[in-house]
């Protein structure tokens, strides 16, 4: 069963400038949005196995905007940062929206996917991390059930959401419509490509278009982790474009938005 949808009102406030989602991987406040809808999060898919996870983030509805799923040719799953909301990152989706593209955003419990730095040992961020991966899986399943195939779904995240988005795609390798990780990277104190192959040499992202954007001096995301993430995804056969922006800080810039808009246009054909 797909998650239920609410296309109603939004939160107070709104991001401005380059901090369109304003949630960091280690803890920064976020913002709001309007004119969206939600659907309950009860899909039967799993992020890494045949058993669906029922964790802290599964009680929250999926926020949707853009083209109605039933009429969409493609979809974008947007994962917000810590302290932000599904409704806030939908605003970023609206900035790059094209006709035929559905926007889907899962919501974290208390606006936080996991409690500690993404550089901490994985176990210290459970059960939030695994529940967050399930929330992305649920969003993709909602699109699949509406007739949008996975190779027409772009998974995008900012900050803590970028960490989850890249982690999800790396742990569930297949052809996606794209992966965008803005100011984030794979989760854990150490990153080994063998952890993502699952013992199967056939694990393959099949040239999934992948864009990693981050500042070279981000206070929360070490440059080294961006490179490690790019390396793992490339070894999983993603088509990786990594861009480090000099002195940007923790935010989203116009070049990143233009890149996402181009990827969205390719998917939706517009």
PDB file of C-alpha atoms in Angstrom:
ATOM      1  CA  UNK A   1       0.000   0.000   0.000  1.00  0.00           C
ATOM      2  CA  UNK A   2       1.365   3.410  -0.918  1.00  0.00           C
ATOM      3  CA  UNK A   3       1.889   6.224   1.556  1.00  0.00           C
ATOM      4  CA  UNK A   4      -1.141   8.658   1.758  1.00  0.00           C
ATOM      5  CA  UNK A   5      -0.802  12.197   0.242  1.00  0.00           C
ATOM      6  CA  UNK A   6      -1.660  15.700   1.615  1.00  0.00           C
ATOM      7  CA  UNK A   7      -1.687  18.518  -0.914  1.00  0.00           C
ATOM      8  CA  UNK A   8      -2.712  21.122   1.676  1.00  0.00           C
ATOM      9  CA  UNK A   9      -1.017  23.989   3.527  1.00  0.00           C
ATOM     10  CA  UNK A  10       2.551  24.285   4.732  1.00  0.00           C
ATOM     11  CA  UNK A  11       4.747  25.345   7.589  1.00  0.00           C
ATOM     12  CA  UNK A  12       5.504  28.923   8.613  1.00  0.00           C
ATOM     13  CA  UNK A  13       8.699  30.545   7.381  1.00  0.00           C
ATOM     14  CA  UNK A  14      10.819  29.798   4.354  1.00  0.00           C
ATOM     15  CA  UNK A  15      14.435  29.569   3.312  1.00  0.00           C
ATOM     16  CA  UNK A  16      16.174  32.369   1.495  1.00  0.00           C
ATOM     17  CA  UNK A  17      19.407  32.919  -0.375  1.00  0.00           C
ATOM     18  CA  UNK A  18      21.450  29.784  -0.947  1.00  0.00           C
ATOM     19  CA  UNK A  19      20.286  27.881   2.164  1.00  0.00           C
ATOM     20  CA  UNK A  20      17.113  26.537   0.612  1.00  0.00           C
ATOM     21  CA  UNK A  21      16.722  23.624   3.005  1.00  0.00           C
ATOM     22  CA  UNK A  22      18.870  24.819   5.919  1.00  0.00           C
ATOM     23  CA  UNK A  23      19.388  21.488   7.678  1.00  0.00           C
ATOM     24  CA  UNK A  24      22.917  20.247   8.231  1.00  0.00           C
ATOM     25  CA  UNK A  25      24.331  16.750   8.542  1.00  0.00           C
ATOM     26  CA  UNK A  26      25.270  17.357  12.160  1.00  0.00           C
ATOM     27  CA  UNK A  27      22.564  19.772  13.335  1.00  0.00           C
ATOM     28  CA  UNK A  28      21.246  23.112  11.974  1.00  0.00           C
ATOM     29  CA  UNK A  29      17.742  24.574  12.013  1.00  0.00           C
ATOM     30  CA  UNK A  30      15.503  24.414   8.942  1.00  0.00           C
ATOM     31  CA  UNK A  31      12.435  26.073   7.487  1.00  0.00           C
ATOM     32  CA  UNK A  32       8.986  25.664   5.904  1.00  0.00           C
ATOM     33  CA  UNK A  33       6.908  25.585   2.731  1.00  0.00           C
ATOM     34  CA  UNK A  34       3.333  25.773   1.434  1.00  0.00           C
ATOM     35  CA  UNK A  35       0.820  24.289  -1.035  1.00  0.00           C
ATOM     36  CA  UNK A  36       1.806  20.668  -0.693  1.00  0.00           C
ATOM     37  CA  UNK A  37       0.018  17.445   0.073  1.00  0.00           C
ATOM     38  CA  UNK A  38       0.778  14.348   2.117  1.00  0.00           C
ATOM     39  CA  UNK A  39       0.072  10.637   1.942  1.00  0.00           C
ATOM     40  CA  UNK A  40       0.499   8.124   4.766  1.00  0.00           C
ATOM     41  CA  UNK A  41       3.755   6.181   4.808  1.00  0.00           C
ATOM     42  CA  UNK A  42       2.735   2.527   4.684  1.00  0.00           C
ATOM     43  CA  UNK A  43       4.509   1.032   1.670  1.00  0.00           C
ATOM     44  CA  UNK A  44       5.565  -2.621   1.825  1.00  0.00           C
ATOM     45  CA  UNK A  45       9.094  -2.172   0.465  1.00  0.00           C
ATOM     46  CA  UNK A  46      12.396  -2.466   2.301  1.00  0.00           C
ATOM     47  CA  UNK A  47      15.655  -0.572   1.921  1.00  0.00           C
ATOM     48  CA  UNK A  48      18.077  -3.486   2.132  1.00  0.00           C
ATOM     49  CA  UNK A  49      16.077  -6.712   2.551  1.00  0.00           C
ATOM     50  CA  UNK A  50      12.705  -8.303   2.047  1.00  0.00           C
ATOM     51  CA  UNK A  51      11.579  -7.246   5.533  1.00  0.00           C
ATOM     52  CA  UNK A  52      10.102  -3.777   5.769  1.00  0.00           C
ATOM     53  CA  UNK A  53      11.401  -1.569   8.581  1.00  0.00           C
ATOM     54  CA  UNK A  54       8.837   0.020  10.904  1.00  0.00           C
ATOM     55  CA  UNK A  55      10.822   2.741  12.661  1.00  0.00           C
ATOM     56  CA  UNK A  56      10.443   6.289  13.996  1.00  0.00           C
ATOM     57  CA  UNK A  57      10.007   7.933  10.580  1.00  0.00           C
ATOM     58  CA  UNK A  58       7.329   5.593   9.241  1.00  0.00           C
ATOM     59  CA  UNK A  59       4.457   7.361  11.020  1.00  0.00           C
ATOM     60  CA  UNK A  60       4.852  10.536   8.965  1.00  0.00           C
ATOM     61  CA  UNK A  61       3.044  11.206   5.684  1.00  0.00           C
ATOM     62  CA  UNK A  62       4.801  11.659   2.363  1.00  0.00           C
ATOM     63  CA  UNK A  63       4.613  15.269   1.168  1.00  0.00           C
ATOM     64  CA  UNK A  64       3.979  15.679  -2.561  1.00  0.00           C
ATOM     65  CA  UNK A  65       3.898  18.539  -5.054  1.00  0.00           C
ATOM     66  CA  UNK A  66       4.471  19.151  -8.751  1.00  0.00           C
ATOM     67  CA  UNK A  67       2.724  16.884 -11.251  1.00  0.00           C
ATOM     68  CA  UNK A  68       0.258  14.421  -9.721  1.00  0.00           C
ATOM     69  CA  UNK A  69       1.900  10.999  -9.428  1.00  0.00           C
ATOM     70  CA  UNK A  70      -0.781   9.307 -11.508  1.00  0.00           C
ATOM     71  CA  UNK A  71      -0.008  11.672 -14.407  1.00  0.00           C
ATOM     72  CA  UNK A  72       3.765  11.883 -13.967  1.00  0.00           C
ATOM     73  CA  UNK A  73       6.412  10.580 -16.334  1.00  0.00           C
ATOM     74  CA  UNK A  74       9.158  10.961 -13.734  1.00  0.00           C
ATOM     75  CA  UNK A  75       9.587  11.709 -10.042  1.00  0.00           C
ATOM     76  CA  UNK A  76      12.040  13.338  -7.669  1.00  0.00           C
ATOM     77  CA  UNK A  77      12.358  12.068  -4.092  1.00  0.00           C
ATOM     78  CA  UNK A  78      13.704  14.928  -1.945  1.00  0.00           C
ATOM     79  CA  UNK A  79      15.212  14.258   1.485  1.00  0.00           C
ATOM     80  CA  UNK A  80      15.450  17.223   3.865  1.00  0.00           C
ATOM     81  CA  UNK A  81      18.262  18.120   6.251  1.00  0.00           C
ATOM     82  CA  UNK A  82      18.238  18.095  10.036  1.00  0.00           C
ATOM     83  CA  UNK A  83      16.024  20.800  11.484  1.00  0.00           C
ATOM     84  CA  UNK A  84      14.274  21.298   8.145  1.00  0.00           C
ATOM     85  CA  UNK A  85      11.080  19.645   6.877  1.00  0.00           C
ATOM     86  CA  UNK A  86       9.699  17.763   3.908  1.00  0.00           C
ATOM     87  CA  UNK A  87       7.718  20.877   3.053  1.00  0.00           C
ATOM     88  CA  UNK A  88      10.841  23.045   3.060  1.00  0.00           C
ATOM     89  CA  UNK A  89      12.811  20.896   0.640  1.00  0.00           C
ATOM     90  CA  UNK A  90       9.769  20.695  -1.639  1.00  0.00           C
ATOM     91  CA  UNK A  91      10.489  24.403  -2.239  1.00  0.00           C
ATOM     92  CA  UNK A  92      13.810  23.431  -3.800  1.00  0.00           C
ATOM     93  CA  UNK A  93      11.963  20.906  -5.929  1.00  0.00           C
ATOM     94  CA  UNK A  94       9.626  23.620  -7.151  1.00  0.00           C
ATOM     95  CA  UNK A  95      12.599  25.705  -8.282  1.00  0.00           C
ATOM     96  CA  UNK A  96      13.699  22.932 -10.654  1.00  0.00           C
ATOM     97  CA  UNK A  97      10.296  21.445 -11.473  1.00  0.00           C
ATOM     98  CA  UNK A  98       9.336  20.551 -15.031  1.00  0.00           C
ATOM     99  CA  UNK A  99       5.986  19.414 -16.417  1.00  0.00           C
ATOM    100  CA  UNK A 100       5.526  15.693 -15.892  1.00  0.00           C
ATOM    101  CA  UNK A 101       7.718  15.574 -12.774  1.00  0.00           C
ATOM    102  CA  UNK A 102       6.197  14.541  -9.433  1.00  0.00           C
ATOM    103  CA  UNK A 103       7.874  15.783  -6.252  1.00  0.00           C
ATOM    104  CA  UNK A 104       7.908  13.484  -3.198  1.00  0.00           C
ATOM    105  CA  UNK A 105       9.435  14.269   0.195  1.00  0.00           C
ATOM    106  CA  UNK A 106       9.463  12.003   3.268  1.00  0.00           C
ATOM    107  CA  UNK A 107       9.361  13.635   6.706  1.00  0.00           C
ATOM    108  CA  UNK A 108      11.685  12.789   9.600  1.00  0.00           C
ATOM    109  CA  UNK A 109      10.466  12.380  13.161  1.00  0.00           C
ATOM    110  CA  UNK A 110      11.139  15.697  14.965  1.00  0.00           C
ATOM    111  CA  UNK A 111      12.846  16.926  11.764  1.00  0.00           C
ATOM    112  CA  UNK A 112      15.909  14.752  12.407  1.00  0.00           C
ATOM    113  CA  UNK A 113      16.786  11.537  10.566  1.00  0.00           C
ATOM    114  CA  UNK A 114      19.459  10.391  13.024  1.00  0.00           C
ATOM    115  CA  UNK A 115      20.914  11.922  16.204  1.00  0.00           C
ATOM    116  CA  UNK A 116      24.683  12.072  15.734  1.00  0.00           C
ATOM    117  CA  UNK A 117      27.198  13.162  13.125  1.00  0.00           C
ATOM    118  CA  UNK A 118      27.120  11.112   9.919  1.00  0.00           C
ATOM    119  CA  UNK A 119      30.828  10.498  10.618  1.00  0.00           C
ATOM    120  CA  UNK A 120      30.006   8.612  13.842  1.00  0.00           C
ATOM    121  CA  UNK A 121      29.838   4.798  13.955  1.00  0.00           C
ATOM    122  CA  UNK A 122      26.714   3.595  12.151  1.00  0.00           C
ATOM    123  CA  UNK A 123      25.313   1.909  15.266  1.00  0.00           C
ATOM    124  CA  UNK A 124      25.143   5.241  17.104  1.00  0.00           C
ATOM    125  CA  UNK A 125      22.659   6.561  14.533  1.00  0.00           C
ATOM    126  CA  UNK A 126      20.206   3.682  14.712  1.00  0.00           C
ATOM    127  CA  UNK A 127      17.283   3.195  14.452  1.00  0.00           C
ATOM    128  CA  UNK A 128      16.918   6.572  12.744  1.00  0.00           C
ATOM    129  CA  UNK A 129      19.320   5.833   9.906  1.00  0.00           C
ATOM    130  CA  UNK A 130      17.644   2.581   8.897  1.00  0.00           C
ATOM    131  CA  UNK A 131      14.179   4.082   9.318  1.00  0.00           C
ATOM    132  CA  UNK A 132      15.253   6.991   7.103  1.00  0.00           C
ATOM    133  CA  UNK A 133      16.435   4.606   4.407  1.00  0.00           C
ATOM    134  CA  UNK A 134      13.037   2.927   4.605  1.00  0.00           C
ATOM    135  CA  UNK A 135      11.329   6.307   4.173  1.00  0.00           C
ATOM    136  CA  UNK A 136      13.202   6.814   0.890  1.00  0.00           C
ATOM    137  CA  UNK A 137      12.256   3.301  -0.174  1.00  0.00           C
ATOM    138  CA  UNK A 138       8.617   4.079   0.608  1.00  0.00           C
ATOM    139  CA  UNK A 139       8.719   7.216  -1.551  1.00  0.00           C
ATOM    140  CA  UNK A 140      10.184   5.272  -4.463  1.00  0.00           C
ATOM    141  CA  UNK A 141       7.590   2.530  -4.010  1.00  0.00           C
ATOM    142  CA  UNK A 142       4.804   5.126  -4.090  1.00  0.00           C
ATOM    143  CA  UNK A 143       6.113   6.320  -7.455  1.00  0.00           C
ATOM    144  CA  UNK A 144       6.516   2.754  -8.725  1.00  0.00           C
ATOM    145  CA  UNK A 145       2.943   1.880  -7.786  1.00  0.00           C
ATOM    146  CA  UNK A 146       1.751   4.953  -9.691  1.00  0.00           C
ATOM    147  CA  UNK A 147       3.550   3.695 -12.792  1.00  0.00           C
ATOM    148  CA  UNK A 148       6.837   5.627 -12.568  1.00  0.00           C
ATOM    149  CA  UNK A 149       9.774   3.204 -12.960  1.00  0.00           C
ATOM    150  CA  UNK A 150      12.858   3.541 -10.771  1.00  0.00           C
ATOM    151  CA  UNK A 151      15.010   4.563 -13.735  1.00  0.00           C
ATOM    152  CA  UNK A 152      12.767   7.645 -13.972  1.00  0.00           C
ATOM    153  CA  UNK A 153      13.177   8.581 -10.287  1.00  0.00           C
ATOM    154  CA  UNK A 154      15.833  11.054  -9.145  1.00  0.00           C
ATOM    155  CA  UNK A 155      16.819  10.802  -5.472  1.00  0.00           C
ATOM    156  CA  UNK A 156      17.999  14.143  -4.042  1.00  0.00           C
ATOM    157  CA  UNK A 157      19.073  15.153  -0.568  1.00  0.00           C
ATOM    158  CA  UNK A 158      20.599  18.139   1.187  1.00  0.00           C
ATOM    159  CA  UNK A 159      22.935  17.780   4.164  1.00  0.00           C
ATOM    160  CA  UNK A 160      21.649  15.009   6.450  1.00  0.00           C
ATOM    161  CA  UNK A 161      19.253  14.175   3.627  1.00  0.00           C
ATOM    162  CA  UNK A 162      22.160  13.969   1.160  1.00  0.00           C
ATOM    163  CA  UNK A 163      23.860  11.481   3.460  1.00  0.00           C
ATOM    164  CA  UNK A 164      20.736   9.309   3.510  1.00  0.00           C
ATOM    165  CA  UNK A 165      20.148   9.665  -0.241  1.00  0.00           C
ATOM    166  CA  UNK A 166      23.668   8.589  -1.166  1.00  0.00           C
ATOM    167  CA  UNK A 167      23.578   5.788   1.414  1.00  0.00           C
ATOM    168  CA  UNK A 168      20.258   4.506   0.057  1.00  0.00           C
ATOM    169  CA  UNK A 169      21.347   4.462  -3.575  1.00  0.00           C
ATOM    170  CA  UNK A 170      24.713   2.849  -2.767  1.00  0.00           C
ATOM    171  CA  UNK A 171      23.035   0.111  -0.711  1.00  0.00           C
ATOM    172  CA  UNK A 172      20.298  -0.529  -3.277  1.00  0.00           C
ATOM    173  CA  UNK A 173      22.200  -0.470  -6.574  1.00  0.00           C
ATOM    174  CA  UNK A 174      20.158  -0.402  -9.762  1.00  0.00           C
ATOM    175  CA  UNK A 175      19.543   2.167 -12.482  1.00  0.00           C
ATOM    176  CA  UNK A 176      17.950   5.319 -11.009  1.00  0.00           C
ATOM    177  CA  UNK A 177      16.894   8.440 -12.836  1.00  0.00           C
ATOM    178  CA  UNK A 178      19.636  10.163 -10.889  1.00  0.00           C
ATOM    179  CA  UNK A 179      21.244  10.822  -7.520  1.00  0.00           C
ATOM    180  CA  UNK A 180      21.953  14.316  -6.201  1.00  0.00           C
ATOM    181  CA  UNK A 181      23.813  14.683  -2.895  1.00  0.00           C
ATOM    182  CA  UNK A 182      24.219  18.330  -1.890  1.00  0.00           C
ATOM    183  CA  UNK A 183      26.551  18.833   1.083  1.00  0.00           C
ATOM    184  CA  UNK A 184      26.597  15.234   2.262  1.00  0.00           C
ATOM    185  CA  UNK A 185      28.211  11.824   1.902  1.00  0.00           C
ATOM    186  CA  UNK A 186      28.046   8.180   2.839  1.00  0.00           C
ATOM    187  CA  UNK A 187      27.369   7.428   6.498  1.00  0.00           C
ATOM    188  CA  UNK A 188      29.808   5.904   8.979  1.00  0.00           C
ATOM    189  CA  UNK A 189      33.142   6.422  10.691  1.00  0.00           C
ATOM    190  CA  UNK A 190      34.886   4.440   7.956  1.00  0.00           C
ATOM    191  CA  UNK A 191      33.836   3.853   4.351  1.00  0.00           C
ATOM    192  CA  UNK A 192      34.743   0.635   2.528  1.00  0.00           C
ATOM    193  CA  UNK A 193      33.414  -0.169  -0.931  1.00  0.00           C
ATOM    194  CA  UNK A 194      33.025  -3.832   0.063  1.00  0.00           C
ATOM    195  CA  UNK A 195      30.382  -2.756   2.587  1.00  0.00           C
ATOM    196  CA  UNK A 196      28.222  -1.587  -0.316  1.00  0.00           C
ATOM    197  CA  UNK A 197      28.804  -4.501  -2.686  1.00  0.00           C
ATOM    198  CA  UNK A 198      27.083  -6.882  -0.288  1.00  0.00           C
ATOM    199  CA  UNK A 199      29.361  -9.660  -1.466  1.00  0.00           C
ATOM    200  CA  UNK A 200      27.852  -9.477  -4.948  1.00  0.00           C
ATOM    201  CA  UNK A 201      30.225  -8.369  -7.695  1.00  0.00           C
ATOM    202  CA  UNK A 202      27.193  -7.768  -9.927  1.00  0.00           C
ATOM    203  CA  UNK A 203      25.974  -4.857  -7.755  1.00  0.00           C
ATOM    204  CA  UNK A 204      25.614  -2.094 -10.325  1.00  0.00           C
ATOM    205  CA  UNK A 205      24.168   1.427 -10.588  1.00  0.00           C
ATOM    206  CA  UNK A 206      24.196   1.040 -14.386  1.00  0.00           C
ATOM    207  CA  UNK A 207      25.501   4.552 -15.196  1.00  0.00           C
ATOM    208  CA  UNK A 208      23.018   6.327 -12.926  1.00  0.00           C
ATOM    209  CA  UNK A 209      23.667  10.077 -13.374  1.00  0.00           C
ATOM    210  CA  UNK A 210      25.131  11.213 -10.049  1.00  0.00           C
ATOM    211  CA  UNK A 211      25.925  14.746  -8.902  1.00  0.00           C
ATOM    212  CA  UNK A 212      27.825  15.464  -5.692  1.00  0.00           C
ATOM    213  CA  UNK A 213      28.075  19.148  -4.784  1.00  0.00           C
ATOM    214  CA  UNK A 214      29.729  20.547  -1.655  1.00  0.00           C
ATOM    215  CA  UNK A 215      31.867  23.379  -0.352  1.00  0.00           C
ATOM    216  CA  UNK A 216      35.582  22.796   0.029  1.00  0.00           C
ATOM    217  CA  UNK A 217      35.294  24.272   3.535  1.00  0.00           C
ATOM    218  CA  UNK A 218      31.914  22.943   4.652  1.00  0.00           C
ATOM    219  CA  UNK A 219      31.919  22.958   8.486  1.00  0.00           C
ATOM    220  CA  UNK A 220      29.987  19.685   8.622  1.00  0.00           C
ATOM    221  CA  UNK A 221      31.117  17.722   5.536  1.00  0.00           C
ATOM    222  CA  UNK A 222      34.842  16.924   5.184  1.00  0.00           C
ATOM    223  CA  UNK A 223      36.109  17.170   1.616  1.00  0.00           C
ATOM    224  CA  UNK A 224      37.666  13.730   2.032  1.00  0.00           C
ATOM    225  CA  UNK A 225      34.246  12.156   2.665  1.00  0.00           C
ATOM    226  CA  UNK A 226      32.888  13.673  -0.548  1.00  0.00           C
ATOM    227  CA  UNK A 227      35.750  12.049  -2.465  1.00  0.00           C
ATOM    228  CA  UNK A 228      35.236   8.724  -0.654  1.00  0.00           C
ATOM    229  CA  UNK A 229      31.547   8.823  -1.562  1.00  0.00           C
ATOM    230  CA  UNK A 230      32.328   9.576  -5.200  1.00  0.00           C
ATOM    231  CA  UNK A 231      34.792   6.675  -5.279  1.00  0.00           C
ATOM    232  CA  UNK A 232      32.299   4.158  -3.886  1.00  0.00           C
ATOM    233  CA  UNK A 233      29.559   5.268  -6.276  1.00  0.00           C
ATOM    234  CA  UNK A 234      31.928   5.149  -9.251  1.00  0.00           C
ATOM    235  CA  UNK A 235      32.964   1.604  -8.308  1.00  0.00           C
ATOM    236  CA  UNK A 236      29.253   0.760  -8.314  1.00  0.00           C
ATOM    237  CA  UNK A 237      29.194   2.064 -11.916  1.00  0.00           C
ATOM    238  CA  UNK A 238      27.479   5.382 -11.309  1.00  0.00           C
ATOM    239  CA  UNK A 239      28.276   8.222 -13.714  1.00  0.00           C
ATOM    240  CA  UNK A 240      29.651  10.626 -11.100  1.00  0.00           C
ATOM    241  CA  UNK A 241      30.073  14.400 -11.388  1.00  0.00           C
ATOM    242  CA  UNK A 242      31.742  15.845  -8.263  1.00  0.00           C
ATOM    243  CA  UNK A 243      32.025  19.600  -7.750  1.00  0.00           C
ATOM    244  CA  UNK A 244      33.669  21.317  -4.798  1.00  0.00           C
ATOM    245  CA  UNK A 245      32.894  25.020  -4.493  1.00  0.00           C
ATOM    246  CA  UNK A 246      35.533  27.307  -3.052  1.00  0.00           C
ATOM    247  CA  UNK A 247      34.501  28.970   0.210  1.00  0.00           C
ATOM    248  CA  UNK A 248      30.767  28.315  -0.201  1.00  0.00           C
ATOM    249  CA  UNK A 249      29.973  27.123   3.318  1.00  0.00           C
ATOM    250  CA  UNK A 250      26.989  24.875   4.035  1.00  0.00           C
ATOM    251  CA  UNK A 251      24.315  25.678   1.474  1.00  0.00           C
ATOM    252  CA  UNK A 252      23.089  25.342  -2.104  1.00  0.00           C
ATOM    253  CA  UNK A 253      24.308  27.564  -4.938  1.00  0.00           C
ATOM    254  CA  UNK A 254      22.954  28.480  -8.357  1.00  0.00           C
ATOM    255  CA  UNK A 255      25.273  26.131 -10.245  1.00  0.00           C
ATOM    256  CA  UNK A 256      23.939  23.221  -8.201  1.00  0.00           C
ATOM    257  CA  UNK A 257      20.339  24.256  -8.856  1.00  0.00           C
ATOM    258  CA  UNK A 258      21.007  24.598 -12.577  1.00  0.00           C
ATOM    259  CA  UNK A 259      22.554  21.132 -12.633  1.00  0.00           C
ATOM    260  CA  UNK A 260      19.568  19.615 -10.836  1.00  0.00           C
ATOM    261  CA  UNK A 261      17.187  21.456 -13.177  1.00  0.00           C
ATOM    262  CA  UNK A 262      19.012  19.996 -16.177  1.00  0.00           C
ATOM    263  CA  UNK A 263      18.808  16.481 -14.725  1.00  0.00           C
ATOM    264  CA  UNK A 264      15.088  16.964 -14.030  1.00  0.00           C
ATOM    265  CA  UNK A 265      14.491  18.217 -17.564  1.00  0.00           C
ATOM    266  CA  UNK A 266      16.239  15.173 -19.014  1.00  0.00           C
ATOM    267  CA  UNK A 267      13.995  12.864 -16.987  1.00  0.00           C
ATOM    268  CA  UNK A 268      10.729  14.635 -17.752  1.00  0.00           C
ATOM    269  CA  UNK A 269      11.580  15.383 -21.364  1.00  0.00           C
ATOM    270  CA  UNK A 270      11.019  19.126 -20.930  1.00  0.00           C
TER     271      UNK A 270
END
